[in-house]
PDB file of C-alpha atoms in Angstrom:
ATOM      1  CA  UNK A  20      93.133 135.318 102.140  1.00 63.00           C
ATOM      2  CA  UNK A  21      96.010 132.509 102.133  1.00 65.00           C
ATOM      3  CA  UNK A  22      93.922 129.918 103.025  1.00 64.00           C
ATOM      4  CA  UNK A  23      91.321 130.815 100.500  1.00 63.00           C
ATOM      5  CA  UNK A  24      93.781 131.062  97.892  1.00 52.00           C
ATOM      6  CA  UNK A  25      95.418 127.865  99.182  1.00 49.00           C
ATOM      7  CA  UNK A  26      92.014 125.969  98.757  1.00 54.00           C
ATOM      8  CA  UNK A  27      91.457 127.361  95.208  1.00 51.00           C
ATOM      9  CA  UNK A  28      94.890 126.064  93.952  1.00 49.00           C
ATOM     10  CA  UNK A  29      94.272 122.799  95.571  1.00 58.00           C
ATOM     11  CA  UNK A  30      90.911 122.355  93.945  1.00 54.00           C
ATOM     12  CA  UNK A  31      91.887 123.580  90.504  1.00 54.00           C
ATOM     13  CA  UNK A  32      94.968 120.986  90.459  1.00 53.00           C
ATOM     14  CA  UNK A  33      93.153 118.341  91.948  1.00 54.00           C
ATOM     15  CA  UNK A  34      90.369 118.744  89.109  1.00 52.00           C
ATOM     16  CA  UNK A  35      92.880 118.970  86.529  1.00 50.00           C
ATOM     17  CA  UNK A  36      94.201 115.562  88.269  1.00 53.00           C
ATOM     18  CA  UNK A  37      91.274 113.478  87.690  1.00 52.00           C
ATOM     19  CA  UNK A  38      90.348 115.053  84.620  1.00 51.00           C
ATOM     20  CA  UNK A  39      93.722 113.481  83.078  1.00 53.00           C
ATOM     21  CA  UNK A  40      92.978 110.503  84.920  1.00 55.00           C
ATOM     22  CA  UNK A  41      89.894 110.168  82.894  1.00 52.00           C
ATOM     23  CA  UNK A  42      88.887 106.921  81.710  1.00 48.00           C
ATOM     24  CA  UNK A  43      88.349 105.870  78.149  1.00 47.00           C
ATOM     25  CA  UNK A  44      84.257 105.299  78.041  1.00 43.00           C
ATOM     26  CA  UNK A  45      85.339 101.600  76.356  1.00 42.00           C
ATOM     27  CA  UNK A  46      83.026  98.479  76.857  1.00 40.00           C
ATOM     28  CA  UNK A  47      83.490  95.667  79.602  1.00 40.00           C
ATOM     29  CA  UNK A  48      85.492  93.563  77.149  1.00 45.00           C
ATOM     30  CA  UNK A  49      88.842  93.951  75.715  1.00 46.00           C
ATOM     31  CA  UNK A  50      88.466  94.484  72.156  1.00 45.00           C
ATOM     32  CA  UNK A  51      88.393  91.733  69.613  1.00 48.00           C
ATOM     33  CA  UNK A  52      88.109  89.500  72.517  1.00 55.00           C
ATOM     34  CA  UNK A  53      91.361  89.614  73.131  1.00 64.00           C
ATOM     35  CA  UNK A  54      92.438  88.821  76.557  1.00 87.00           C
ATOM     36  CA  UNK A  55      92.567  92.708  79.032  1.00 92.00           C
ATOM     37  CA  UNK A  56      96.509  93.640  79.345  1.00 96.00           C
ATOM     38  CA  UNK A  57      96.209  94.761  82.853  1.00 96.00           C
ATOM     39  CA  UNK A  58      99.481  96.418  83.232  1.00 95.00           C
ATOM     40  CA  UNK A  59      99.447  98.027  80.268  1.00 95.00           C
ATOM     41  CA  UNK A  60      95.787  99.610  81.047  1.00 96.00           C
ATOM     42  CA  UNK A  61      97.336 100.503  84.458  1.00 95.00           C
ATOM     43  CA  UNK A  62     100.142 102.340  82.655  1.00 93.00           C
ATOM     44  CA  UNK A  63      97.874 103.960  80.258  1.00 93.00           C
ATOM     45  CA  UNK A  64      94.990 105.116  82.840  1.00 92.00           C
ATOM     46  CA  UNK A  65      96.324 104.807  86.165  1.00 93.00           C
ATOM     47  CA  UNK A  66     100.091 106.291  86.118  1.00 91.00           C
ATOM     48  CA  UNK A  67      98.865 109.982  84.954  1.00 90.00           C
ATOM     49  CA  UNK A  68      97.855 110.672  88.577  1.00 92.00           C
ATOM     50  CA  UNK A  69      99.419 107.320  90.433  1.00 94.00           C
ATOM     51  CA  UNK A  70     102.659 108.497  88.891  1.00 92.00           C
ATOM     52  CA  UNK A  71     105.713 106.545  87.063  1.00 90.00           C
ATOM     53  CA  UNK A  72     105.702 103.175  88.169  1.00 93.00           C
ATOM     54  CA  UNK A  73     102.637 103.778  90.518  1.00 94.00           C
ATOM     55  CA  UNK A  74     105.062 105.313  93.032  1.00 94.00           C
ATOM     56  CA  UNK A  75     102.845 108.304  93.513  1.00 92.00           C
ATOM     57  CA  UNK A  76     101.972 111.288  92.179  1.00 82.00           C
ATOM     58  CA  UNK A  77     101.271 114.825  93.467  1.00 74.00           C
ATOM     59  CA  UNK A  78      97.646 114.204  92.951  1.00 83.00           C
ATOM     60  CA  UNK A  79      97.490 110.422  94.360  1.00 93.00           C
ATOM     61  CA  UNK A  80      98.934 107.930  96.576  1.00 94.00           C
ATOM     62  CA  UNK A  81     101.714 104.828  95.477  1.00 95.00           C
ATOM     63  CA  UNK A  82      99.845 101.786  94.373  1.00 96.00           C
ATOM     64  CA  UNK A  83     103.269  99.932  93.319  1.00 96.00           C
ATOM     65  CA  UNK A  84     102.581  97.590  96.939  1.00 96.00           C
ATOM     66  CA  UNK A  85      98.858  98.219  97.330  1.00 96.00           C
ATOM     67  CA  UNK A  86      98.334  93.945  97.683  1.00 97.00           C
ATOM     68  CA  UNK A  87      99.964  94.463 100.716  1.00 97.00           C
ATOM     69  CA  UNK A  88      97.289  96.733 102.203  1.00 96.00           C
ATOM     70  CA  UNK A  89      94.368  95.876 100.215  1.00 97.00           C
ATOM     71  CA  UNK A  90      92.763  92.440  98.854  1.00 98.00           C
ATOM     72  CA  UNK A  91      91.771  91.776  94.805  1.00 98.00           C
ATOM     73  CA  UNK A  92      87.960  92.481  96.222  1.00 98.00           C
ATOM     74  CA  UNK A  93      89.171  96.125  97.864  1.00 97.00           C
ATOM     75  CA  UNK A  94      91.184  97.170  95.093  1.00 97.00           C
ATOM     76  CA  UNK A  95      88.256  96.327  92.526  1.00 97.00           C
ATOM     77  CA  UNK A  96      85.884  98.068  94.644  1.00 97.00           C
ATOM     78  CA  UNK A  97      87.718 101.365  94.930  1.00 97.00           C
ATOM     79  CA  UNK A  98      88.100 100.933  90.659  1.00 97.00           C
ATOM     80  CA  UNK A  99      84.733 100.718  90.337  1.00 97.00           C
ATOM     81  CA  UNK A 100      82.972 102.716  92.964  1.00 97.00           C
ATOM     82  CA  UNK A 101      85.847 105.373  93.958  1.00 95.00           C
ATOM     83  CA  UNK A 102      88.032 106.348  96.790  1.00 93.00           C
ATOM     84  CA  UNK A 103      88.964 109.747  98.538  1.00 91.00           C
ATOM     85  CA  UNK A 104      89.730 111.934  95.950  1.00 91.00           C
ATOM     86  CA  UNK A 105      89.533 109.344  93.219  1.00 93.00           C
ATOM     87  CA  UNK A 106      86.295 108.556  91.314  1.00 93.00           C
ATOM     88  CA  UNK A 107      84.436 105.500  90.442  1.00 95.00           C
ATOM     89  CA  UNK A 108      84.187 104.074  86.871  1.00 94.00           C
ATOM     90  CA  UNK A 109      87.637 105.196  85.499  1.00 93.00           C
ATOM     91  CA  UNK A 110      87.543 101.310  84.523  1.00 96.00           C
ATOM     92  CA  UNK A 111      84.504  99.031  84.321  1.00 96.00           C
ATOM     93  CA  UNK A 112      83.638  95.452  84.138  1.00 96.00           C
ATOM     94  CA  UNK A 113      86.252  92.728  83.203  1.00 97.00           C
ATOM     95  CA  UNK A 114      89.387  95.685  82.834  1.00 97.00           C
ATOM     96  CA  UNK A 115      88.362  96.488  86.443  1.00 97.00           C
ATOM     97  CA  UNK A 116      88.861  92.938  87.694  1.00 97.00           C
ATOM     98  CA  UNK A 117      91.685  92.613  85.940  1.00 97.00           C
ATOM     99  CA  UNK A 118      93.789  95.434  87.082  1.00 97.00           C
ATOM    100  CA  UNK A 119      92.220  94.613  90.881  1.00 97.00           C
ATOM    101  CA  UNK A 120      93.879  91.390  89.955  1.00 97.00           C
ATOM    102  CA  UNK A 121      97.330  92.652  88.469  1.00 97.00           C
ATOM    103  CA  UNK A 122      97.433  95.284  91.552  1.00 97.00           C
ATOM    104  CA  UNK A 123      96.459  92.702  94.495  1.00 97.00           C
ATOM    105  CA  UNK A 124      99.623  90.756  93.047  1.00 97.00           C
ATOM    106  CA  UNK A 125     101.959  94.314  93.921  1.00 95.00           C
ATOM    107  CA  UNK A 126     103.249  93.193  97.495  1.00 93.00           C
TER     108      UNK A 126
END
């Protein structure tokens, strides 16, 4: 009965987790052509489960040194296509690459 409970808890905060991680829907270009602000799209979208600073949250891992794991190309991949408990498509296009970019620099 623990365990089940256990799992059901888990579930329901780690859907509540993504579901605030949730990502805008926007194009693949910054409005106005402006140039993308990666770090503030990474403060915006990312640090609701990633947590202050990207120093982890209870629903994801620290990203604050993730260039010193993982390359631009890694980092844009798991953006766009997902990782673990994280899905793909929270950001798209050039906002993707741009955050891979900000992120890879994060030793």
């Amino acid at each position: 009965m623990k365990k089940k409970l256990l799992g059901l808890v888990m579930g329901t905060g780690l859907v509540l987790a993504l579901a605030a991680c949730g990502g805008g829907g926007g194009d693949d270009q910054a409005a106005g052509g402006d140039t993308v602000d990666a770090e503030k799209i990474t403060a915006q979208k990312c640090s609701t489960c990633h947590g202050e600073g990207l120093n982890g949250g209870g629903a994801a891992p620290k990203i604050s040194d993730v260039g010193s794991r993982l390359s631009k190309e890694e980092i844009e991949n798991t953006i766009l296509n997902g990782r673990g408990g994280m899905p793909g498509g929270l950001l798209k296009g050039e906002e993707a690459s741009a955050v891979a970019e900000w992120l890879a620099s994060k030793k």
